[in-house]
Structures are given as C-alpha cells and as structure tokens.
Amino acid sequence: MADLPERTASDHNEEIMHATYRALCEHGYADLTIKRIAAEYGKSTAAIHYHYDTKEDLLAAYLDYLLDRFVATIKDIETTDPEARLELLLDKLLVKPNEYPDLVVSMLEMGAQAPYKQSFRERFQQHDEYVRYTLKAVINHGIDEGVFGDVDATHAARTLMTIIDGARTRAVVLDDTEAFPTARRMADEYISTIRAVEESTDS
Amino acid sequence: MADLPERTASDHNEEIMHATYRALCEHGYADLTIKRIAAEYGKSTAAIHYHYDTKEDLLAAYLDYLLDRFVATIKDIETTDPEARLELLLDKLLVKPNEYPDLVVSMLEMGAQAPYKQSFRERFQQHDEYVRYTLKAVINHGIDEGVFGDVDATHAARTLMTIIDGARTRAVVLDDTEAFPTARRMADEYISTIRAVEESTDS
C-alpha cells in the first residue's frame, strides 16, 4: 500500500483524512468503521466524533479532501498550449490512479454507493463537472487556436471522461493491467480524430 | 423497479435467483442479507441455505445466472453481416442496461467488491473475456470481408468494452442520463474510424 502523495499534514483534519485513507486501504469501504479509522489515527473514536457525527459525514469530507487535492494538481499545470495541456491533464487523470490502486478501489466502492448516499453523489457530480469543464475549456482553446477542428467540445469532454471512468472500473473490477494503457491509447486516438485537418499544400 | 426480463422460472434455483434480484433492487448489495432474499423467496433462510452455504456462494451463482442470460441474448443474434452484428451487440451492451437501472447498480456494487472476493472477480473476468472475444471475432470477420480496415481487433474490442464500462459507471455513480447516449455516439464514431477507407473512384 502506497501512502498518499505528501502535501502538508499539519492539522488534525489532515491527520484524520490520512487515517481514513489508510483504513480504507486496509479494510476496504465495506468493512470500514469509525473504530478502525480511530485506530489508524491513534486516538479514540470520540476524537473522531468530535469532528464528524457519522461515518457518512467523515467519508463525505474525505471525498471533498481527495477531490480538492486533485483540483490542486490540475492547477499546478502551467502550460497554456492546448495540446500540451490536454496531454498533461490526461496524464493526471490516467496515470496517477494507477500508482494508487487502493485509492482507485475505494473510490469505486464509494461511487457504487452514490445511488444510496446523496452526499457521495453530489461530490462525485461536482468533481466530474469540474473536470469536464476543464477539459472542455482546453479543447475550446485548441479550437480557437486552430489546433483542433470545429468539434463539439462538450461531447469531446464527455468522451474523455467515459474513457477514464471505463479504465478505472476495469482496473478495479477485472484487475486488468491493460486498462490504463488501453485508455491512454484510446484518448490519443480520439485526439487525433479531433485534430484540425492539415492543409495538403505548404503555407 | 422493473422485473427481470422473462424467461422460464420453472425450478427452485430460478426462483431464488429472481428473489435475489428483487432483494438487491430493494436493499442494495451493502444491505443484502440471506434473510431478505428469503423474504422475497417466500420461504425460510434454511430453504436458501439448503442450496447455498454462504451469501457469497449465492451471489456468485447469481452472477453466473445473469452472465449466462446475457450470453444467451448474444446467441440470439442471427445476422452474420459484420457491421449489422456489431451494431446489435452494442445495442445489447449499451441499451439494455439502461432499461434495468437497479441491475446496473448492483452489478457495479459487486464489481467494486471484486478486489476482496475472488469468486466475483473470476466471474467478471470470464464474462469480460467472453464479450471481448465475441467483439473481436466480429471485427476480424469485418476485416476479412473488407468492411473494416486492417485494425488491431484486440485493441478495438478493448476500446468498445472501455466505453461500455465507462458508461455503466457514469450512469450509476453520477446518475448521468447522458452516459449511454454518449457511449453509443462514441462507439459509432470509433467504428467510423476503423471502417475500410472507401476507394475514391467507383468500381
């Protein structure tokens, strides 16, 4: 089990989030209890309940925490060149999860509970909307710059998200080591179909 | 909640499978118990345990049952024309699940448990392998007939499965009504990229 990529772990909340991550990796979502999170935290269950009334509240905060961290890594992308930026976004969306298999597993477990837990549903929806918005913006930028053809950017963003979600699901459910390489190749093939058709005569 | 599409429900096992389906739709995988399945079956838990030692055994049999039924619907496809056959396969893989939302939810819940339950993992893997094999065969047939270009049929089958799994996950996790229409459009766009390039002169 890999630890979460390091950022600052300076306050109690950060420590509880790390403890939740470790407890999820060890026990899985189905067998997760506040007691097990407290054991990882090294304090009593009361110390957790001081901050969170229920396990669902804690896990909703954990989803916020993970999704905020992901947004931060997107904001770290500095290039504004549309194709390079799209490639870097796909790297983060497709390569990183592979490095944290336990994280991808627990996210799918929580995702599968979204039909029963509105607090989970809302967070996944907000996150998906944010990532699709980011993808759509870079594709529209590429269209404006003449890098991509006049494609439907909304559909293009949905296409890339479907590939990403498909790969994550296949990695978890089937333990398919080809899931992420296939998805990366699909994304590259798709991008080649939306690239602006080059003029056959030199300028 | 839609009932399972009717086939024959002639023996005890078929009745237990239908009871499992109804209990899953009503309670979800996480809250499923043998007691709840027995309640749907209209008999005692002992009547279930007579056939299945554990809940996991019963659910593994339930996965076999569902996957067998799906294979039967594939075998119902009579056309041998590669493009028409591929379209009909995609109809079954992408349209049907939308008609049984509770079924898609419980399948994703069980899929997310595959990392913890080898009996689930094996069934999902076998099923995926069978469907990929079927897709690959129809694509190879299309290549032989000159309908599709000289593409990598293994990758093409993985591509279609990734689109399908992505759509199912997005439908469940995000309650995204666009998930299946987007996937269908993606599949059609992908197929158009593997279609044999038409000669520019008429024959």
CSV table of C-alpha atoms in Angstrom, one decimal:
chain,number,residue,atom,x,y,z
A,1,MET,CA,0.0,0.0,0.0
A,2,ALA,CA,1.5,3.3,-1.1
A,3,ASP,CA,1.0,6.3,1.2
A,4,LEU,CA,-0.9,9.3,-0.1
A,5,PRO,CA,1.3,11.6,-2.1
A,6,GLU,CA,2.8,14.0,0.5
A,7,ARG,CA,1.5,17.5,0.9
A,8,THR,CA,1.3,19.2,4.3
A,9,ALA,CA,-0.2,17.2,7.1
A,10,SER,CA,-0.3,20.0,9.6
A,11,ASP,CA,-3.7,19.9,11.3
A,12,HIS,CA,-6.0,17.4,12.9
A,13,ASN,CA,-8.2,17.2,9.9
A,14,GLU,CA,-5.4,16.3,7.6
A,15,GLU,CA,-4.4,13.5,10.1
A,16,ILE,CA,-7.9,12.2,10.1
A,17,MET,CA,-8.0,12.2,6.3
A,18,HIS,CA,-4.7,10.3,6.2
A,19,ALA,CA,-6.0,7.8,8.8
A,20,THR,CA,-9.2,7.3,6.7
A,21,TYR,CA,-7.1,6.6,3.6
A,22,ARG,CA,-5.0,4.0,5.4
A,23,ALA,CA,-8.1,2.4,7.0
A,24,LEU,CA,-9.8,2.2,3.6
A,25,CYS,CA,-6.7,0.7,2.0
A,26,GLU,CA,-6.5,-1.9,4.7
A,27,HIS,CA,-10.2,-2.9,5.3
A,28,GLY,CA,-12.0,-1.6,2.2
A,29,TYR,CA,-15.1,0.5,2.2
A,30,ALA,CA,-17.5,-2.3,3.1
A,31,ASP,CA,-15.6,-3.1,6.4
A,32,LEU,CA,-14.7,0.4,7.3
A,33,THR,CA,-15.7,1.6,10.8
A,34,ILE,CA,-15.0,4.7,12.8
A,35,LYS,CA,-13.2,2.4,15.3
A,36,ARG,CA,-10.8,1.3,12.5
A,37,ILE,CA,-10.2,4.9,11.4
A,38,ALA,CA,-9.6,5.9,15.1
A,39,ALA,CA,-7.0,3.0,15.3
A,40,GLU,CA,-5.1,4.4,12.4
A,41,TYR,CA,-5.5,7.9,13.8
A,42,GLY,CA,-4.0,6.7,17.1
A,43,LYS,CA,-6.8,8.3,19.2
A,44,SER,CA,-10.2,7.3,20.5
A,45,THR,CA,-13.4,7.2,18.4
A,46,ALA,CA,-14.6,10.1,20.5
A,47,ALA,CA,-11.7,12.2,19.0
A,48,ILE,CA,-13.2,11.4,15.5
A,49,HIS,CA,-16.8,12.0,16.6
A,50,TYR,CA,-15.7,15.4,17.9
A,51,HIS,CA,-15.3,16.4,14.3
A,52,TYR,CA,-17.7,14.1,12.5
A,53,ASP,CA,-21.2,12.9,13.6
A,54,THR,CA,-21.4,9.9,11.4
A,55,LYS,CA,-19.2,7.7,9.2
A,56,GLU,CA,-21.0,9.1,6.2
A,57,ASP,CA,-20.1,12.7,7.2
A,58,LEU,CA,-16.5,11.7,7.6
A,59,LEU,CA,-16.4,10.0,4.2
A,60,ALA,CA,-18.1,12.9,2.5
A,61,ALA,CA,-15.3,15.1,4.0
A,62,TYR,CA,-12.8,12.6,2.8
A,63,LEU,CA,-14.2,12.8,-0.8
A,64,ASP,CA,-14.0,16.6,-0.6
A,65,TYR,CA,-10.4,16.3,0.6
A,66,LEU,CA,-9.4,14.0,-2.2
A,67,LEU,CA,-11.2,15.9,-4.9
A,68,ASP,CA,-9.7,19.2,-3.6
A,69,ARG,CA,-6.2,17.7,-3.8
A,70,PHE,CA,-6.9,16.6,-7.4
A,71,VAL,CA,-8.1,20.1,-8.3
A,72,ALA,CA,-4.8,21.4,-6.8
A,73,THR,CA,-2.7,19.1,-9.1
A,74,ILE,CA,-4.7,20.4,-12.1
A,75,LYS,CA,-3.9,24.0,-11.1
A,76,ASP,CA,-0.2,23.1,-11.0
A,77,ILE,CA,-0.3,22.6,-14.8
A,78,GLU,CA,1.4,25.7,-16.0
A,79,THR,CA,1.5,25.3,-19.8
A,80,THR,CA,-1.3,27.1,-21.8
A,81,ASP,CA,-0.5,25.3,-25.1
A,82,PRO,CA,-3.8,23.4,-25.7
A,83,GLU,CA,-2.4,20.1,-26.9
A,84,ALA,CA,0.4,20.0,-24.2
A,85,ARG,CA,-2.1,21.0,-21.6
A,86,LEU,CA,-4.6,18.3,-22.7
A,87,GLU,CA,-1.8,15.7,-22.6
A,88,LEU,CA,-0.8,16.7,-19.0
A,89,LEU,CA,-4.4,16.6,-17.9
A,90,LEU,CA,-4.8,13.1,-19.3
A,91,ASP,CA,-1.5,12.1,-17.5
A,92,LYS,CA,-3.0,13.2,-14.2
A,93,LEU,CA,-6.4,11.5,-14.9
A,94,LEU,CA,-5.0,8.3,-16.3
A,95,VAL,CA,-1.5,7.6,-14.9
A,96,LYS,CA,-1.7,8.8,-11.4
A,97,PRO,CA,-4.7,6.5,-10.4
A,98,ASN,CA,-2.6,3.5,-11.4
A,99,GLU,CA,0.0,4.5,-8.9
A,100,TYR,CA,-2.5,4.4,-6.1
A,101,PRO,CA,-4.5,1.2,-6.8
A,102,ASP,CA,-6.1,1.1,-3.3
A,103,LEU,CA,-7.3,4.7,-3.8
A,104,VAL,CA,-9.0,3.7,-7.1
A,105,VAL,CA,-10.6,0.7,-5.4
A,106,SER,CA,-12.1,2.7,-2.5
A,107,MET,CA,-13.3,5.5,-4.9
A,108,LEU,CA,-15.2,2.9,-7.0
A,109,GLU,CA,-16.7,1.4,-3.8
A,110,MET,CA,-17.9,4.8,-2.7
A,111,GLY,CA,-19.1,5.6,-6.2
A,112,ALA,CA,-21.2,2.4,-6.3
A,113,GLN,CA,-22.8,3.7,-3.1
A,114,ALA,CA,-23.8,7.0,-4.7
A,115,PRO,CA,-27.3,5.8,-5.6
A,116,TYR,CA,-27.9,5.3,-1.8
A,117,LYS,CA,-25.9,8.2,-0.4
A,118,GLN,CA,-26.8,11.7,-1.7
A,119,SER,CA,-23.8,13.2,0.0
A,120,PHE,CA,-21.5,11.0,-2.1
A,121,ARG,CA,-23.5,11.5,-5.3
A,122,GLU,CA,-23.2,15.3,-5.0
A,123,ARG,CA,-19.4,15.2,-4.6
A,124,PHE,CA,-18.8,12.9,-7.5
A,125,GLN,CA,-21.1,15.0,-9.7
A,126,GLN,CA,-19.3,18.3,-8.7
A,127,HIS,CA,-16.0,16.7,-9.3
A,128,ASP,CA,-17.0,15.3,-12.7
A,129,GLU,CA,-18.5,18.7,-13.7
A,130,TYR,CA,-15.2,20.4,-12.7
A,131,VAL,CA,-13.0,18.1,-14.7
A,132,ARG,CA,-15.3,18.1,-17.7
A,133,TYR,CA,-15.3,21.9,-17.6
A,134,THR,CA,-11.5,21.9,-17.5
A,135,LEU,CA,-11.3,19.5,-20.5
A,136,LYS,CA,-13.9,21.5,-22.4
A,137,ALA,CA,-12.0,24.7,-21.8
A,138,VAL,CA,-8.7,23.3,-23.1
A,139,ILE,CA,-10.5,21.8,-26.2
A,140,ASN,CA,-12.3,25.1,-26.9
A,141,HIS,CA,-9.0,26.9,-26.6
A,142,GLY,CA,-7.5,24.4,-29.1
A,143,ILE,CA,-10.4,25.1,-31.5
A,144,ASP,CA,-9.8,28.8,-31.2
A,145,GLU,CA,-6.1,28.3,-31.9
A,146,GLY,CA,-6.8,26.1,-34.9
A,147,VAL,CA,-5.1,23.1,-33.3
A,148,PHE,CA,-8.4,21.2,-33.2
A,149,GLY,CA,-11.2,21.1,-35.8
A,150,ASP,CA,-14.6,22.6,-35.1
A,151,VAL,CA,-15.7,19.7,-32.8
A,152,ASP,CA,-18.4,19.5,-30.2
A,153,ALA,CA,-16.2,20.3,-27.1
A,154,THR,CA,-19.0,19.2,-24.7
A,155,HIS,CA,-19.1,15.7,-26.3
A,156,ALA,CA,-15.3,15.6,-26.5
A,157,ALA,CA,-15.0,16.2,-22.8
A,158,ARG,CA,-17.7,13.5,-22.1
A,159,THR,CA,-15.8,11.2,-24.4
A,160,LEU,CA,-12.5,11.6,-22.4
A,161,MET,CA,-14.3,11.2,-19.1
A,162,THR,CA,-16.0,8.0,-20.3
A,163,ILE,CA,-12.7,6.6,-21.3
A,164,ILE,CA,-11.2,7.5,-17.9
A,165,ASP,CA,-14.1,6.1,-15.9
A,166,GLY,CA,-14.1,2.9,-18.0
A,167,ALA,CA,-10.4,2.4,-17.4
A,168,ARG,CA,-10.7,2.9,-13.6
A,169,THR,CA,-13.6,0.5,-13.4
A,170,ARG,CA,-11.8,-2.2,-15.5
A,171,ALA,CA,-8.7,-1.8,-13.4
A,172,VAL,CA,-10.7,-2.4,-10.2
A,173,VAL,CA,-13.2,-5.0,-11.2
A,174,LEU,CA,-11.1,-7.0,-13.6
A,175,ASP,CA,-7.6,-6.3,-12.2
A,176,ASP,CA,-6.9,-5.5,-15.8
A,177,THR,CA,-3.3,-4.2,-16.2
A,178,GLU,CA,-4.2,-3.2,-19.8
A,179,ALA,CA,-6.9,-0.9,-18.6
A,180,PHE,CA,-4.9,2.3,-18.3
A,181,PRO,CA,-2.6,1.7,-21.3
A,182,THR,CA,-5.7,1.0,-23.4
A,183,ALA,CA,-7.4,4.1,-22.2
A,184,ARG,CA,-4.3,6.2,-22.9
A,185,ARG,CA,-4.1,4.8,-26.4
A,186,MET,CA,-7.9,5.5,-26.9
A,187,ALA,CA,-7.5,9.1,-25.7
A,188,ASP,CA,-4.6,9.6,-28.1
A,189,GLU,CA,-6.6,8.1,-31.0
A,190,TYR,CA,-9.6,10.2,-30.2
A,191,ILE,CA,-7.5,13.4,-30.0
A,192,SER,CA,-6.0,12.5,-33.4
A,193,THR,CA,-9.6,12.4,-34.8
A,194,ILE,CA,-10.4,15.9,-33.5
A,195,ARG,CA,-7.1,17.5,-34.6
A,196,ALA,CA,-7.6,20.1,-37.3
A,197,VAL,CA,-7.1,18.6,-40.8
A,198,GLU,CA,-3.7,19.8,-42.1
A,199,GLU,CA,-3.7,21.7,-45.3
A,200,SER,CA,-2.3,19.5,-48.1
A,201,THR,CA,-0.3,22.4,-49.5
A,202,ASP,CA,2.5,24.0,-47.5
A,203,SER,CA,2.0,27.6,-46.4
B,1,MET,CA,-38.3,-1.4,-10.2
B,2,ALA,CA,-38.6,-3.4,-13.4
B,3,ASP,CA,-38.8,-7.2,-13.1
B,4,LEU,CA,-36.1,-9.2,-14.8
B,5,PRO,CA,-36.9,-9.9,-18.4
B,6,GLU,CA,-39.0,-13.0,-18.5
B,7,ARG,CA,-37.5,-16.4,-19.4
B,8,THR,CA,-38.7,-19.6,-17.8
B,9,ALA,CA,-38.8,-19.6,-14.0
B,10,SER,CA,-39.5,-23.2,-13.7
B,11,ASP,CA,-37.3,-24.5,-10.9
B,12,HIS,CA,-36.3,-23.6,-7.4
B,13,ASN,CA,-33.0,-22.1,-8.5
B,14,GLU,CA,-34.6,-19.8,-10.9
B,15,GLU,CA,-36.9,-18.6,-8.2
B,16,ILE,CA,-34.0,-18.0,-5.8
B,17,MET,CA,-32.2,-16.0,-8.5
B,18,HIS,CA,-35.3,-13.8,-9.1
B,19,ALA,CA,-35.7,-13.3,-5.3
B,20,THR,CA,-32.0,-12.3,-5.1
B,21,TYR,CA,-32.6,-9.8,-7.9
B,22,ARG,CA,-35.6,-8.3,-6.2
B,23,ALA,CA,-33.8,-8.1,-2.8
B,24,LEU,CA,-30.8,-6.5,-4.5
B,25,CYS,CA,-33.0,-3.9,-6.1
B,26,GLU,CA,-34.8,-3.1,-2.9
B,27,HIS,CA,-31.9,-3.1,-0.4
B,28,GLY,CA,-28.8,-2.7,-2.5
B,29,TYR,CA,-25.7,-5.0,-2.2
B,30,ALA,CA,-24.4,-3.4,1.0
B,31,ASP,CA,-27.6,-4.2,3.0
B,32,LEU,CA,-28.3,-7.5,1.4
B,33,THR,CA,-28.9,-10.5,3.7
B,34,ILE,CA,-30.0,-14.1,3.3
B,35,LYS,CA,-33.0,-13.2,5.4
B,36,ARG,CA,-34.0,-10.5,2.9
B,37,ILE,CA,-33.6,-12.8,0.0
B,38,ALA,CA,-35.6,-15.5,1.8
B,39,ALA,CA,-38.4,-12.9,2.4
B,40,GLU,CA,-38.5,-12.3,-1.3
B,41,TYR,CA,-38.4,-16.1,-2.0
B,42,GLY,CA,-41.3,-16.5,0.4
B,43,LYS,CA,-39.5,-19.3,2.3
B,44,SER,CA,-37.2,-19.7,5.3
B,45,THR,CA,-33.5,-18.9,5.3
B,46,ALA,CA,-32.9,-22.7,5.7
B,47,ALA,CA,-34.5,-23.2,2.3
B,48,ILE,CA,-31.8,-20.9,0.8
B,49,HIS,CA,-29.0,-22.4,2.9
B,50,TYR,CA,-30.1,-25.8,1.6
B,51,HIS,CA,-28.7,-24.7,-1.8
B,52,TYR,CA,-26.1,-22.2,-0.8
B,53,ASP,CA,-23.7,-22.2,2.2
B,54,THR,CA,-23.0,-18.5,2.3
B,55,LYS,CA,-24.2,-15.2,0.9
B,56,GLU,CA,-21.1,-15.1,-1.2
B,57,ASP,CA,-21.8,-18.5,-2.8
B,58,LEU,CA,-25.4,-17.4,-3.6
B,59,LEU,CA,-24.2,-14.1,-5.1
B,60,ALA,CA,-21.5,-16.0,-7.2
B,61,ALA,CA,-24.3,-18.2,-8.5
B,62,TYR,CA,-26.4,-15.1,-9.2
B,63,LEU,CA,-23.5,-13.6,-11.2
B,64,ASP,CA,-23.3,-16.8,-13.2
B,65,TYR,CA,-27.0,-16.7,-13.8
B,66,LEU,CA,-27.0,-13.1,-15.0
B,67,LEU,CA,-24.0,-13.6,-17.2
B,68,ASP,CA,-25.4,-16.8,-18.7
B,69,ARG,CA,-28.6,-15.0,-19.6
B,70,PHE,CA,-26.6,-12.2,-21.2
B,71,VAL,CA,-24.6,-14.8,-23.3
B,72,ALA,CA,-28.0,-16.3,-24.3
B,73,THR,CA,-29.1,-12.9,-25.7
B,74,ILE,CA,-25.9,-12.6,-27.7
B,75,LYS,CA,-26.5,-16.1,-29.1
B,76,ASP,CA,-30.0,-14.9,-30.2
B,77,ILE,CA,-28.3,-12.5,-32.7
B,78,GLU,CA,-28.8,-14.2,-36.1
B,79,THR,CA,-27.3,-11.9,-38.6
B,80,THR,CA,-23.7,-12.7,-39.7
B,81,ASP,CA,-23.2,-9.4,-41.5
B,82,PRO,CA,-20.2,-7.9,-39.5
B,83,GLU,CA,-21.4,-4.3,-39.3
B,84,ALA,CA,-25.0,-5.2,-38.5
B,85,ARG,CA,-23.9,-7.8,-36.0
B,86,LEU,CA,-21.6,-5.3,-34.3
B,87,GLU,CA,-24.4,-2.8,-34.1
B,88,LEU,CA,-26.8,-5.4,-32.5
B,89,LEU,CA,-24.1,-6.4,-30.0
B,90,LEU,CA,-23.6,-2.7,-29.0
B,91,ASP,CA,-27.4,-2.4,-28.7
B,92,LYS,CA,-27.4,-5.2,-26.2
B,93,LEU,CA,-24.4,-4.0,-24.3
B,94,LEU,CA,-25.4,-0.3,-24.2
B,95,VAL,CA,-29.2,0.0,-24.4
B,96,LYS,CA,-30.4,-2.9,-22.3
B,97,PRO,CA,-28.6,-1.9,-19.1
B,98,ASN,CA,-30.4,1.4,-19.2
B,99,GLU,CA,-33.7,-0.4,-19.0
B,100,TYR,CA,-32.7,-2.1,-15.8
B,101,PRO,CA,-31.0,0.6,-13.8
B,102,ASP,CA,-31.2,-1.4,-10.5
B,103,LEU,CA,-29.4,-4.2,-12.2
B,104,VAL,CA,-26.6,-1.9,-13.4
B,105,VAL,CA,-26.3,-0.5,-9.8
B,106,SER,CA,-26.0,-3.9,-8.2
B,107,MET,CA,-23.5,-5.1,-10.8
B,108,LEU,CA,-21.2,-2.2,-10.1
B,109,GLU,CA,-21.6,-2.7,-6.3
B,110,MET,CA,-20.5,-6.4,-6.8
B,111,GLY,CA,-17.8,-5.3,-9.2
B,112,ALA,CA,-16.3,-2.9,-6.7
B,113,GLN,CA,-16.1,-5.9,-4.3
B,114,ALA,CA,-14.1,-8.0,-6.8
B,115,PRO,CA,-10.7,-6.9,-5.2
B,116,TYR,CA,-12.0,-8.6,-2.0
B,117,LYS,CA,-13.9,-11.5,-3.4
B,118,GLN,CA,-12.1,-13.8,-5.8
B,119,SER,CA,-15.3,-15.6,-6.7
B,120,PHE,CA,-16.8,-12.3,-8.0
B,121,ARG,CA,-13.5,-11.4,-9.7
B,122,GLU,CA,-13.4,-14.6,-11.7
B,123,ARG,CA,-16.9,-14.3,-12.9
B,124,PHE,CA,-16.4,-10.7,-14.1
B,125,GLN,CA,-13.2,-11.7,-15.8
B,126,GLN,CA,-14.7,-14.7,-17.6
B,127,HIS,CA,-17.6,-12.6,-18.8
B,128,ASP,CA,-15.4,-9.8,-20.0
B,129,GLU,CA,-13.2,-12.3,-21.8
B,130,TYR,CA,-16.3,-13.8,-23.5
B,131,VAL,CA,-17.7,-10.5,-24.6
B,132,ARG,CA,-14.3,-9.2,-25.8
B,133,TYR,CA,-13.8,-12.5,-27.7
B,134,THR,CA,-17.2,-12.0,-29.4
B,135,LEU,CA,-16.4,-8.4,-30.3
B,136,LYS,CA,-13.0,-9.4,-31.6
B,137,ALA,CA,-14.5,-12.2,-33.8
B,138,VAL,CA,-17.0,-9.8,-35.4
B,139,ILE,CA,-14.3,-7.2,-36.0
B,140,ASN,CA,-11.9,-9.8,-37.5
B,141,HIS,CA,-14.8,-11.0,-39.7
B,142,GLY,CA,-15.3,-7.4,-40.9
B,143,ILE,CA,-11.6,-7.1,-41.7
B,144,ASP,CA,-11.7,-10.3,-43.7
B,145,GLU,CA,-14.8,-9.0,-45.6
B,146,GLY,CA,-13.1,-5.7,-46.3
B,147,VAL,CA,-15.7,-3.8,-44.2
B,148,PHE,CA,-13.1,-2.7,-41.7
B,149,GLY,CA,-9.5,-1.6,-42.3
B,150,ASP,CA,-6.6,-3.7,-41.1
B,151,VAL,CA,-7.0,-2.7,-37.5
B,152,ASP,CA,-5.8,-4.2,-34.2
B,153,ALA,CA,-9.0,-6.2,-33.4
B,154,THR,CA,-7.8,-6.9,-29.8
B,155,HIS,CA,-7.5,-3.2,-29.1
B,156,ALA,CA,-10.7,-2.5,-30.9
B,157,ALA,CA,-12.6,-4.9,-28.6
B,158,ARG,CA,-10.9,-3.4,-25.5
B,159,THR,CA,-11.9,0.1,-26.8
B,160,LEU,CA,-15.5,-0.9,-27.0
B,161,MET,CA,-15.5,-2.6,-23.6
B,162,THR,CA,-13.9,0.5,-22.0
B,163,ILE,CA,-16.6,2.7,-23.5
B,164,ILE,CA,-19.3,0.3,-22.2
B,165,ASP,CA,-17.8,0.1,-18.7
B,166,GLY,CA,-17.3,3.8,-18.6
B,167,ALA,CA,-21.0,4.4,-19.5
B,168,ARG,CA,-22.3,2.0,-16.9
B,169,THR,CA,-20.1,3.5,-14.2
B,170,ARG,CA,-21.2,7.0,-15.0
B,171,ALA,CA,-24.8,6.1,-15.1
B,172,VAL,CA,-24.6,4.6,-11.6
B,173,VAL,CA,-22.2,7.0,-9.9
B,174,LEU,CA,-23.3,10.3,-11.4
B,175,ASP,CA,-26.9,9.4,-12.3
B,176,ASP,CA,-25.8,10.7,-15.7
B,177,THR,CA,-28.7,10.3,-18.3
B,178,GLU,CA,-26.2,11.2,-21.0
B,179,ALA,CA,-23.9,8.3,-20.1
B,180,PHE,CA,-25.4,5.7,-22.6
B,181,PRO,CA,-26.2,8.2,-25.4
B,182,THR,CA,-22.6,9.5,-25.2
B,183,ALA,CA,-21.3,5.9,-25.2
B,184,ARG,CA,-23.4,5.0,-28.2
B,185,ARG,CA,-22.1,8.0,-30.1
B,186,MET,CA,-18.5,7.2,-29.1
B,187,ALA,CA,-18.9,3.6,-30.3
B,188,ASP,CA,-20.3,4.8,-33.6
B,189,GLU,CA,-17.5,7.4,-34.0
B,190,TYR,CA,-14.9,4.8,-33.2
B,191,ILE,CA,-16.4,2.3,-35.7
B,192,SER,CA,-16.3,5.0,-38.4
B,193,THR,CA,-12.5,5.4,-37.8
B,194,ILE,CA,-11.9,1.6,-38.3
B,195,ARG,CA,-14.1,1.3,-41.4
B,196,ALA,CA,-12.2,0.5,-44.5
B,197,VAL,CA,-11.3,3.6,-46.4
B,198,GLU,CA,-13.6,3.8,-49.5
B,199,GLU,CA,-12.0,3.9,-52.9
B,200,SER,CA,-12.3,7.4,-54.3
B,201,THR,CA,-13.1,6.0,-57.8
B,202,ASP,CA,-16.3,4.0,-58.4
B,203,SER,CA,-15.8,0.4,-59.3
